[in-house]
PDB file of C-alpha atoms in Angstrom:
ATOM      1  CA  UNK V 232      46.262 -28.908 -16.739  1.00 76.00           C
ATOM      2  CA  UNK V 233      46.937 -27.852 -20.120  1.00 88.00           C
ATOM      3  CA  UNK V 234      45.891 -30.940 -21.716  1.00 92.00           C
ATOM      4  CA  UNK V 235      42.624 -30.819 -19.523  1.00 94.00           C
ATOM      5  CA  UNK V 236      41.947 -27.129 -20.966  1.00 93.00           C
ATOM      6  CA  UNK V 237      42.624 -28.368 -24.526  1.00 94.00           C
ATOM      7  CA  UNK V 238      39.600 -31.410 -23.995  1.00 95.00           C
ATOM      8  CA  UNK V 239      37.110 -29.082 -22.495  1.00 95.00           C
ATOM      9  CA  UNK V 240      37.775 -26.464 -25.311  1.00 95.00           C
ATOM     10  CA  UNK V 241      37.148 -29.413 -27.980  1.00 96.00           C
ATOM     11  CA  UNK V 242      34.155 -30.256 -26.029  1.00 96.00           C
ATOM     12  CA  UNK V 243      32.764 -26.415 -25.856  1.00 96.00           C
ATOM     13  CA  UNK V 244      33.485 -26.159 -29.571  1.00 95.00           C
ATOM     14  CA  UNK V 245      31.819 -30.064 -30.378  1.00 96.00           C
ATOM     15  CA  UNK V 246      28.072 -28.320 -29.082  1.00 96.00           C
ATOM     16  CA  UNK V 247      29.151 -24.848 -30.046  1.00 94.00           C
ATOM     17  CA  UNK V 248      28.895 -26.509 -33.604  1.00 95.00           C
ATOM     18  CA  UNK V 249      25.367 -28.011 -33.210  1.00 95.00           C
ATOM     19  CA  UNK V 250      24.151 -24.818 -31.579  1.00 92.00           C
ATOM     20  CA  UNK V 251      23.431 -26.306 -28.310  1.00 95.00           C
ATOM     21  CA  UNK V 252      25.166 -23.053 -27.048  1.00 94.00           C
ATOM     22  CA  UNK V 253      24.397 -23.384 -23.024  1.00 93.00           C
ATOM     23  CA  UNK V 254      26.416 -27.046 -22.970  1.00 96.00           C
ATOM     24  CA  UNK V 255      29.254 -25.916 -24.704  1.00 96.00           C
ATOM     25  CA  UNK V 256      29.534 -22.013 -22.707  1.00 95.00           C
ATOM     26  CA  UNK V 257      29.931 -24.592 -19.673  1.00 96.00           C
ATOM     27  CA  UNK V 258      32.766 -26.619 -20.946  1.00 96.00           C
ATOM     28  CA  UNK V 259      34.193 -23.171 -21.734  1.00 95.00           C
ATOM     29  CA  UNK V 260      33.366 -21.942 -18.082  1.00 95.00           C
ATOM     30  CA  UNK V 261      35.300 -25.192 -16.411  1.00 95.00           C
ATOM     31  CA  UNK V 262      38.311 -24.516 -19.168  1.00 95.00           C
ATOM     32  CA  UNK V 263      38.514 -21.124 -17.434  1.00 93.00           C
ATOM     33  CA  UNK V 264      38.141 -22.556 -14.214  1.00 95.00           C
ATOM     34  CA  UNK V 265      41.544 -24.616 -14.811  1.00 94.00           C
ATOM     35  CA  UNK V 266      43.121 -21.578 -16.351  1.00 92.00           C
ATOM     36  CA  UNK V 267      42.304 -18.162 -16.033  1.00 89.00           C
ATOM     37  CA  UNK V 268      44.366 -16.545 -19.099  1.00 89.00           C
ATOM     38  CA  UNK V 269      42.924 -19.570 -21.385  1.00 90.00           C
ATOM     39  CA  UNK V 270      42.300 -16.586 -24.334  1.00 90.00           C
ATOM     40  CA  UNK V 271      40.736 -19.651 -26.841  1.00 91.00           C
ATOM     41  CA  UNK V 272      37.632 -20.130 -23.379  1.00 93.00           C
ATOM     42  CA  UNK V 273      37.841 -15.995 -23.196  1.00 93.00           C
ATOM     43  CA  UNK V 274      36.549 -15.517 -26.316  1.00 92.00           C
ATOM     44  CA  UNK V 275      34.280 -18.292 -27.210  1.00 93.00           C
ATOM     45  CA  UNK V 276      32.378 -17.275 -23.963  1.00 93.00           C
ATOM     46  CA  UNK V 277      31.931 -14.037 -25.427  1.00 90.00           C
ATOM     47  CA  UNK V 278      31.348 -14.921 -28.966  1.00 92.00           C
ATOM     48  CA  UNK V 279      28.259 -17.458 -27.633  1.00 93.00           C
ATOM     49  CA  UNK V 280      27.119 -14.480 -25.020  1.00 88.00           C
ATOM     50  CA  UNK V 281      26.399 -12.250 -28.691  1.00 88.00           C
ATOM     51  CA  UNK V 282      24.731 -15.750 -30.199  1.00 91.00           C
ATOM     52  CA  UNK V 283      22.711 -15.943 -26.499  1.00 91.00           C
ATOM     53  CA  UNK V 284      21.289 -12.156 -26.379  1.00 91.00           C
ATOM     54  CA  UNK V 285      18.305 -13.637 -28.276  1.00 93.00           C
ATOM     55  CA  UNK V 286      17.649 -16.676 -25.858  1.00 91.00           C
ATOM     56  CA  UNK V 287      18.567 -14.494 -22.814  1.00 92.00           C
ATOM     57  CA  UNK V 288      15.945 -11.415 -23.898  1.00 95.00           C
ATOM     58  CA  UNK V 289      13.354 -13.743 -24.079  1.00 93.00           C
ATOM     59  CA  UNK V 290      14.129 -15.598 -21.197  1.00 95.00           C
ATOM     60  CA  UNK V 291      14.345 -12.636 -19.170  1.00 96.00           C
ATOM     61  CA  UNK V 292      10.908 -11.096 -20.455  1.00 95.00           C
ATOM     62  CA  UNK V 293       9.241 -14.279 -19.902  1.00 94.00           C
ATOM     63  CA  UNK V 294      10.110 -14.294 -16.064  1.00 96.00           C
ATOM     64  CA  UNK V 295       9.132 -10.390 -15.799  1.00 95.00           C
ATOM     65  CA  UNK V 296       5.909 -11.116 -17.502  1.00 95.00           C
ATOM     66  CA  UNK V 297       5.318 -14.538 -15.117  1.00 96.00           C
ATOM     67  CA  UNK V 298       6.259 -12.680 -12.160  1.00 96.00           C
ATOM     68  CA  UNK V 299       3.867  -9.946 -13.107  1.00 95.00           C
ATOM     69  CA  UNK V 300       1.154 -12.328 -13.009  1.00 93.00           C
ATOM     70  CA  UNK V 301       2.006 -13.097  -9.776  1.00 96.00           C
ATOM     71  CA  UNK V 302       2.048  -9.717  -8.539  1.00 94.00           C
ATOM     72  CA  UNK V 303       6.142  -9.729  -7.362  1.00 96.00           C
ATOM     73  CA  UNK V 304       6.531  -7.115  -8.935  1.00 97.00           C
ATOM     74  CA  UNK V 305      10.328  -6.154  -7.727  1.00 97.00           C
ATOM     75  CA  UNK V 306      11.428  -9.458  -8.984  1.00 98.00           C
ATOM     76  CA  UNK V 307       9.501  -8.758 -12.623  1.00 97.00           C
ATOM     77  CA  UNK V 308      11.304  -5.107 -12.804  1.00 98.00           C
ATOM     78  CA  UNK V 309      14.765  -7.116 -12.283  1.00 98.00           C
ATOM     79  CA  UNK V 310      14.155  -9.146 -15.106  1.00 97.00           C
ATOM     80  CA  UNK V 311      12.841  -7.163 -17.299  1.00 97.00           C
ATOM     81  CA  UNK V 312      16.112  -4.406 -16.827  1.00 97.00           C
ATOM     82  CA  UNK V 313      18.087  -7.311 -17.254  1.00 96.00           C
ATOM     83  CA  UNK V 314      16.412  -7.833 -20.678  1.00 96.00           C
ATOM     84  CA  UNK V 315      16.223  -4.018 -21.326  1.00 96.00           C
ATOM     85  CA  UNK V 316      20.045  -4.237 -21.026  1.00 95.00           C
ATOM     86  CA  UNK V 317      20.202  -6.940 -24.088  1.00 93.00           C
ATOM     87  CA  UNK V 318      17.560  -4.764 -26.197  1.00 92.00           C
ATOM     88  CA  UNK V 319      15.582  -1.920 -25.526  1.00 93.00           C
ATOM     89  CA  UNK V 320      12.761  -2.259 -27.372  1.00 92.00           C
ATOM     90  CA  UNK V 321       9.254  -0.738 -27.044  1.00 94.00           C
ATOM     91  CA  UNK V 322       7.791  -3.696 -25.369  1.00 94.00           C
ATOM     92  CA  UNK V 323      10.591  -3.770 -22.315  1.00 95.00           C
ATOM     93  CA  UNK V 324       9.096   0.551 -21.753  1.00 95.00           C
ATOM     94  CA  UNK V 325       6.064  -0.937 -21.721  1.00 95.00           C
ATOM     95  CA  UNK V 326       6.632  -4.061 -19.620  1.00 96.00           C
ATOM     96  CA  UNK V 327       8.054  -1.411 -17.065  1.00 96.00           C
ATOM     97  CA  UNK V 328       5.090   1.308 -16.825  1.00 96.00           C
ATOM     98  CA  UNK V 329       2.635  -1.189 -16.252  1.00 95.00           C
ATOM     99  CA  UNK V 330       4.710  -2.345 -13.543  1.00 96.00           C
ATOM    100  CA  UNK V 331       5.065   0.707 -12.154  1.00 97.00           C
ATOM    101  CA  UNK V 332       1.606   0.922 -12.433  1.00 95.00           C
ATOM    102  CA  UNK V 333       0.569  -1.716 -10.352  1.00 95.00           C
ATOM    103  CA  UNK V 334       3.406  -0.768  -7.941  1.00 96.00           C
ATOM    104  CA  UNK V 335       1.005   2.331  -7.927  1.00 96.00           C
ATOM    105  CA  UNK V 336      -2.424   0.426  -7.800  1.00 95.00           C
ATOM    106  CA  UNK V 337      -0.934  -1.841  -4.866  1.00 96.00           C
ATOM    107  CA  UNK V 338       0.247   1.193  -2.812  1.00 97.00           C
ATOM    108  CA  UNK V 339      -2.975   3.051  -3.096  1.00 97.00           C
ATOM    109  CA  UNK V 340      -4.916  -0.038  -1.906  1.00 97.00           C
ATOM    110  CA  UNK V 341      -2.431  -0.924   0.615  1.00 97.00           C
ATOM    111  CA  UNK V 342      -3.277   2.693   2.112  1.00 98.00           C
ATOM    112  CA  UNK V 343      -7.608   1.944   1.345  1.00 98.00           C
ATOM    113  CA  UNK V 344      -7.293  -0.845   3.288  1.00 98.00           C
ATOM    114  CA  UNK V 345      -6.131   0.994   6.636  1.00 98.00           C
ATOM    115  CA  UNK V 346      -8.447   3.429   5.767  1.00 98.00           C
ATOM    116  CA  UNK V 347     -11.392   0.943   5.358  1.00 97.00           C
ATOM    117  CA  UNK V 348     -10.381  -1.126   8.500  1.00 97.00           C
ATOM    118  CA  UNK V 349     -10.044   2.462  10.878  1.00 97.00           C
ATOM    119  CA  UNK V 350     -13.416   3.202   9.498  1.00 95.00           C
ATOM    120  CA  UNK V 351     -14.818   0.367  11.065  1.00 94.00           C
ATOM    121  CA  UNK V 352     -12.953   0.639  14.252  1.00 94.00           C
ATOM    122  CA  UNK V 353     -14.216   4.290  14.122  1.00 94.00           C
ATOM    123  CA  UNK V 354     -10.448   5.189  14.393  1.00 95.00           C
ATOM    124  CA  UNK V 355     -11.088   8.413  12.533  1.00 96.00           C
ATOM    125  CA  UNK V 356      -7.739  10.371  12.833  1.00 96.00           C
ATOM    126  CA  UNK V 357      -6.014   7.138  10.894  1.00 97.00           C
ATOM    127  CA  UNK V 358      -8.791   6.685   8.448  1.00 98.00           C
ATOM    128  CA  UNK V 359      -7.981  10.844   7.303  1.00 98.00           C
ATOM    129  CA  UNK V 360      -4.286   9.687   7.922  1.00 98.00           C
ATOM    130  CA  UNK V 361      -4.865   7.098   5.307  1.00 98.00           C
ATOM    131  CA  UNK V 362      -6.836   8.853   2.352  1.00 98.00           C
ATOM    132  CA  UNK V 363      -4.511  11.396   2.180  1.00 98.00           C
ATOM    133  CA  UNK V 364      -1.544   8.916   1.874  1.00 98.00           C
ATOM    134  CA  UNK V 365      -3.823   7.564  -0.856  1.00 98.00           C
ATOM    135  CA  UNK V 366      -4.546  10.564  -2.241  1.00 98.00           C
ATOM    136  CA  UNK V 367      -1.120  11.530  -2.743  1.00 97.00           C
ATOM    137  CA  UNK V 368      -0.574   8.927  -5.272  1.00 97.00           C
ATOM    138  CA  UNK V 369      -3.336   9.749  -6.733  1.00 96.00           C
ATOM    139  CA  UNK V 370      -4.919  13.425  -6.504  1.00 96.00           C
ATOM    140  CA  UNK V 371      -7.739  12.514  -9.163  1.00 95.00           C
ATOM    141  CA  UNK V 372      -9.708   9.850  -6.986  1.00 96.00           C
ATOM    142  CA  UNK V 373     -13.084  11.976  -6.634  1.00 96.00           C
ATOM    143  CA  UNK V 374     -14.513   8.686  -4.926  1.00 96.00           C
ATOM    144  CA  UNK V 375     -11.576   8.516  -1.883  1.00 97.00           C
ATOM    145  CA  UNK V 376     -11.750  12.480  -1.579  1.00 97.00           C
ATOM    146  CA  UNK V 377     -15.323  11.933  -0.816  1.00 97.00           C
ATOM    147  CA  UNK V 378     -14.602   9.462   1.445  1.00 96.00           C
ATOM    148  CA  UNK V 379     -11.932  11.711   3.424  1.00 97.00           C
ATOM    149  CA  UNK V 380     -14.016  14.157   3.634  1.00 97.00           C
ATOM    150  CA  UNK V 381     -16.863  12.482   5.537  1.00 96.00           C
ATOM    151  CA  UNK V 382     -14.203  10.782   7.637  1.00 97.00           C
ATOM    152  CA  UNK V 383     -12.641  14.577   8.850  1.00 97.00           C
ATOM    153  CA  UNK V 384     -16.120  15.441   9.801  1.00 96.00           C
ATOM    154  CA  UNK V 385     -16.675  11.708  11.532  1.00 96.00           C
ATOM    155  CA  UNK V 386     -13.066  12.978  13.916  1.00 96.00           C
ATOM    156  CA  UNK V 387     -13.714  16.371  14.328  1.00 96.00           C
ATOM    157  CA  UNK V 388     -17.403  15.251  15.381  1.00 96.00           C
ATOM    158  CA  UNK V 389     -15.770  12.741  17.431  1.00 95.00           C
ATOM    159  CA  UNK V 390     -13.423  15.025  19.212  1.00 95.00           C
ATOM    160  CA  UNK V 391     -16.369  17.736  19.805  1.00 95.00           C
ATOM    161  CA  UNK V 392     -18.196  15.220  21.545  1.00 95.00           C
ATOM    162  CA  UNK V 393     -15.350  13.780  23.566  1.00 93.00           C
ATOM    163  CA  UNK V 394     -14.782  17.396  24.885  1.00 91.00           C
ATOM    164  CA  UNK V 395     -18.102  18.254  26.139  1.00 91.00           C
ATOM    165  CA  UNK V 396     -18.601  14.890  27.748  1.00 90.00           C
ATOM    166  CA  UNK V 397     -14.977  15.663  29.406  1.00 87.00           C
ATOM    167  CA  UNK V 398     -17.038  18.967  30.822  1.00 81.00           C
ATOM    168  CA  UNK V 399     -17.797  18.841  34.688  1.00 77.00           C
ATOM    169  CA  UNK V 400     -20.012  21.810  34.843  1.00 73.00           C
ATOM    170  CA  UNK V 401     -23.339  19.127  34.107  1.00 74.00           C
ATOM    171  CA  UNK V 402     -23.569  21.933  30.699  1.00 80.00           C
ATOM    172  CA  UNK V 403     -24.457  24.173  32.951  1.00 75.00           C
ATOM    173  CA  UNK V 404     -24.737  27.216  30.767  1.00 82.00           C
ATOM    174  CA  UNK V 405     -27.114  27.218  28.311  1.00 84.00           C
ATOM    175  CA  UNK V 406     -24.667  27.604  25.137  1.00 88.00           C
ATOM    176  CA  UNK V 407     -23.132  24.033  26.173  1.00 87.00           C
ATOM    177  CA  UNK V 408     -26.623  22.612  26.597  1.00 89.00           C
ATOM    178  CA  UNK V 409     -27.377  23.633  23.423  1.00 92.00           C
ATOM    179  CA  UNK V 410     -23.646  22.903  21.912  1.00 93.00           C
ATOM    180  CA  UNK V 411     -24.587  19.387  23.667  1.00 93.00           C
ATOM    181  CA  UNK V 412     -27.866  18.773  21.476  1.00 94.00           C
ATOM    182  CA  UNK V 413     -26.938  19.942  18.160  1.00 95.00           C
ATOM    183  CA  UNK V 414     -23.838  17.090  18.345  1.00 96.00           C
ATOM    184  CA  UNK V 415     -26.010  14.471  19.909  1.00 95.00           C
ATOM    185  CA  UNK V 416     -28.414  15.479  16.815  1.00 95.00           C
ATOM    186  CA  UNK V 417     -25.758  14.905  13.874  1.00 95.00           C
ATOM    187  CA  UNK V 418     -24.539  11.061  15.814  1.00 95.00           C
ATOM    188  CA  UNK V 419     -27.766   9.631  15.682  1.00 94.00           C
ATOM    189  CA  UNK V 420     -27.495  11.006  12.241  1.00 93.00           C
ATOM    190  CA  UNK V 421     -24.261   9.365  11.630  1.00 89.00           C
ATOM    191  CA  UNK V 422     -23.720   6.734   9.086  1.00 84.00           C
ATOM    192  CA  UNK V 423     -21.958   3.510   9.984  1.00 79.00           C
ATOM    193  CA  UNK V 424     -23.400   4.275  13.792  1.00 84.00           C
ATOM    194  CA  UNK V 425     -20.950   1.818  15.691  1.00 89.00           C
ATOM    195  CA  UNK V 426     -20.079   0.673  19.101  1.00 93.00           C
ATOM    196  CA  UNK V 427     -17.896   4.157  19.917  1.00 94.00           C
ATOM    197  CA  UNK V 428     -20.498   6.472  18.403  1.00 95.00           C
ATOM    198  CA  UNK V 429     -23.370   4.416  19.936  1.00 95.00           C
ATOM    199  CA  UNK V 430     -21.464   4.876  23.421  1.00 95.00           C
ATOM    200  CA  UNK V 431     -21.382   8.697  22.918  1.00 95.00           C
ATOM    201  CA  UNK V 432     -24.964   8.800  22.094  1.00 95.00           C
ATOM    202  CA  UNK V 433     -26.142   7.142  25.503  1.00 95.00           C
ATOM    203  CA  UNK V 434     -23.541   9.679  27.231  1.00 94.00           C
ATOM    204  CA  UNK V 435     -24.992  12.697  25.750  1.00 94.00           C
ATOM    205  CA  UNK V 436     -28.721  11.710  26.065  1.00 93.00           C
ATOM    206  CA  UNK V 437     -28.015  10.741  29.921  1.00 91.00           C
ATOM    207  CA  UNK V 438     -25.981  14.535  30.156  1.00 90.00           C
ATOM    208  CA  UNK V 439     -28.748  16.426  28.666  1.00 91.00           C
ATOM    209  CA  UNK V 440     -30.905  14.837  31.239  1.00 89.00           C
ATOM    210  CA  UNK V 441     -29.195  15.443  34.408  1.00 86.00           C
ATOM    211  CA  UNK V 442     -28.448  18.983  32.953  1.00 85.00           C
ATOM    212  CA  UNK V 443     -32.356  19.227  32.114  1.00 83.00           C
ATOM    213  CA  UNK V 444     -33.605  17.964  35.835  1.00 77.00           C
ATOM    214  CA  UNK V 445     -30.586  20.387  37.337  1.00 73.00           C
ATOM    215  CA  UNK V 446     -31.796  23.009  35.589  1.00 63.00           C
ATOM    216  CA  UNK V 447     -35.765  22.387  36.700  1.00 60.00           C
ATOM    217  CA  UNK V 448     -34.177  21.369  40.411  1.00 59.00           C
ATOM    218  CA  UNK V 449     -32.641  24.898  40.471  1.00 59.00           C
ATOM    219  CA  UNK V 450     -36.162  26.466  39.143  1.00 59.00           C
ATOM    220  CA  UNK V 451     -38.007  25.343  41.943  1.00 53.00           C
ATOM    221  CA  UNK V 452     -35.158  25.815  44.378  1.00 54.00           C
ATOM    222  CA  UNK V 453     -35.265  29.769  43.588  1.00 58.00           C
ATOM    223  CA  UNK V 454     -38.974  29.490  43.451  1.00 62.00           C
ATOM    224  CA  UNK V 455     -39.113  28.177  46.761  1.00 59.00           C
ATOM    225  CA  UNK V 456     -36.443  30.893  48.140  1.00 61.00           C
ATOM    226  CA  UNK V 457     -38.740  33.626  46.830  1.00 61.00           C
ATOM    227  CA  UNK V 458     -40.131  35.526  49.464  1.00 60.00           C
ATOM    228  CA  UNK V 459     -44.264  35.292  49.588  1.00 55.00           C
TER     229      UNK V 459
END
């Protein structure tokens, strides 16, 4: 074993010499492989780790920066620690915050897109649900807080409308008849008008006019009772 350890530390040292650095820290490796306490393998490993931080920096960089690219961004942050560990230098910081900037960017889209796609399905509560997770990452977004905004009044609309259609009284009194035609006003003023808010429409008009011929109905029923 000895005389094996002895070859593959002539070997390490033979490309150690001609700099080709990653052939001989392998003969080194396998030397250490045979024996563990082989102090000659110990220390060339570490000596050609030093002559490697170079190599390794900009190996590591490269793959955080290619990764980047590529929008994997946990994989790019692991490389580019690993090369902030060799050398800290200005470019690693900045290597980092514009990961953590697009970490930022994806997160905030991640939550637009549920937004966007509830909008459509006229899912209102999640589309407010949404923004504000969006918003929270970002509280300067003027655009999305506009966007919020018309999508609480799109739910609470929604949930006013759902409640007097639940009524049974045919809006009997005159406060929900009127309660009835100021919402039915602001949804056929509503902007996208889709299949939900198009359903509540036809609802309301066809409750306004069964409360409209009760209401004549009764008239001439109490006419009619009136004594001549």
């Amino acid at each position: 074993v000895l005389e094996e350890v002895k070859i593959l530390l002539l070997q390490g040292e033979k490309y150690e010499k001609v700099n080709q650095l990653e052939k001989a820290k392998k003969f080194y490796e396998s030397a250490l492989l045979l024996d563990k306490n082989a102090l000659g393998a110990k220390v060339a490993i570490v000596r050609i780790n030093f002559k490697l931080r170079p190599t390794y920096y900009r190996s590591y960089m490269s793959s955080g920066l290619k990764l980047v690219r590529q929008n994997r961004l946990e994989e790019a942050e692991i490389f580019v620690r690993k090369a902030q560990a060799i050398e800290n230098r200005a470019e690693t910081l900045e290597l980092l915050s514009l990961i953590a900037s697009k970490r930022l960017t994806n997160n905030i889209n991640r939550h637009l897109k549920v937004a966007s796609a509830a909008e459509k399905e006229e899912k209102w509560d999640l589309a407010v649900k949404s923004f504000n997770s969006a918003i929270r990452l970002d509280p300067a977004m003027n655009s999305i807080i506009k966007k919020k905004k018309k999508a609480e009044a799109r739910a609470l609309l929604d949930q006013n409308i759902e409640a007097i259609l639940t009524e049974k009284n045919d809006l009997a009194s005159r406060a929900d008849f009127e309660i009835a035609k100021s919402l039915l006003k602001q949804a056929r003023l509503s902007v996208p008008r889709n299949k939900r808010i198009r359903a509540q429409i036809k609802k309301l008009e066809e409750r306004l006019e069964i409360s409209r011929v009760s209401a004549a109905t009764r008239r001439v029923y109490a006419k009619e009772k009136k004594p001549n």
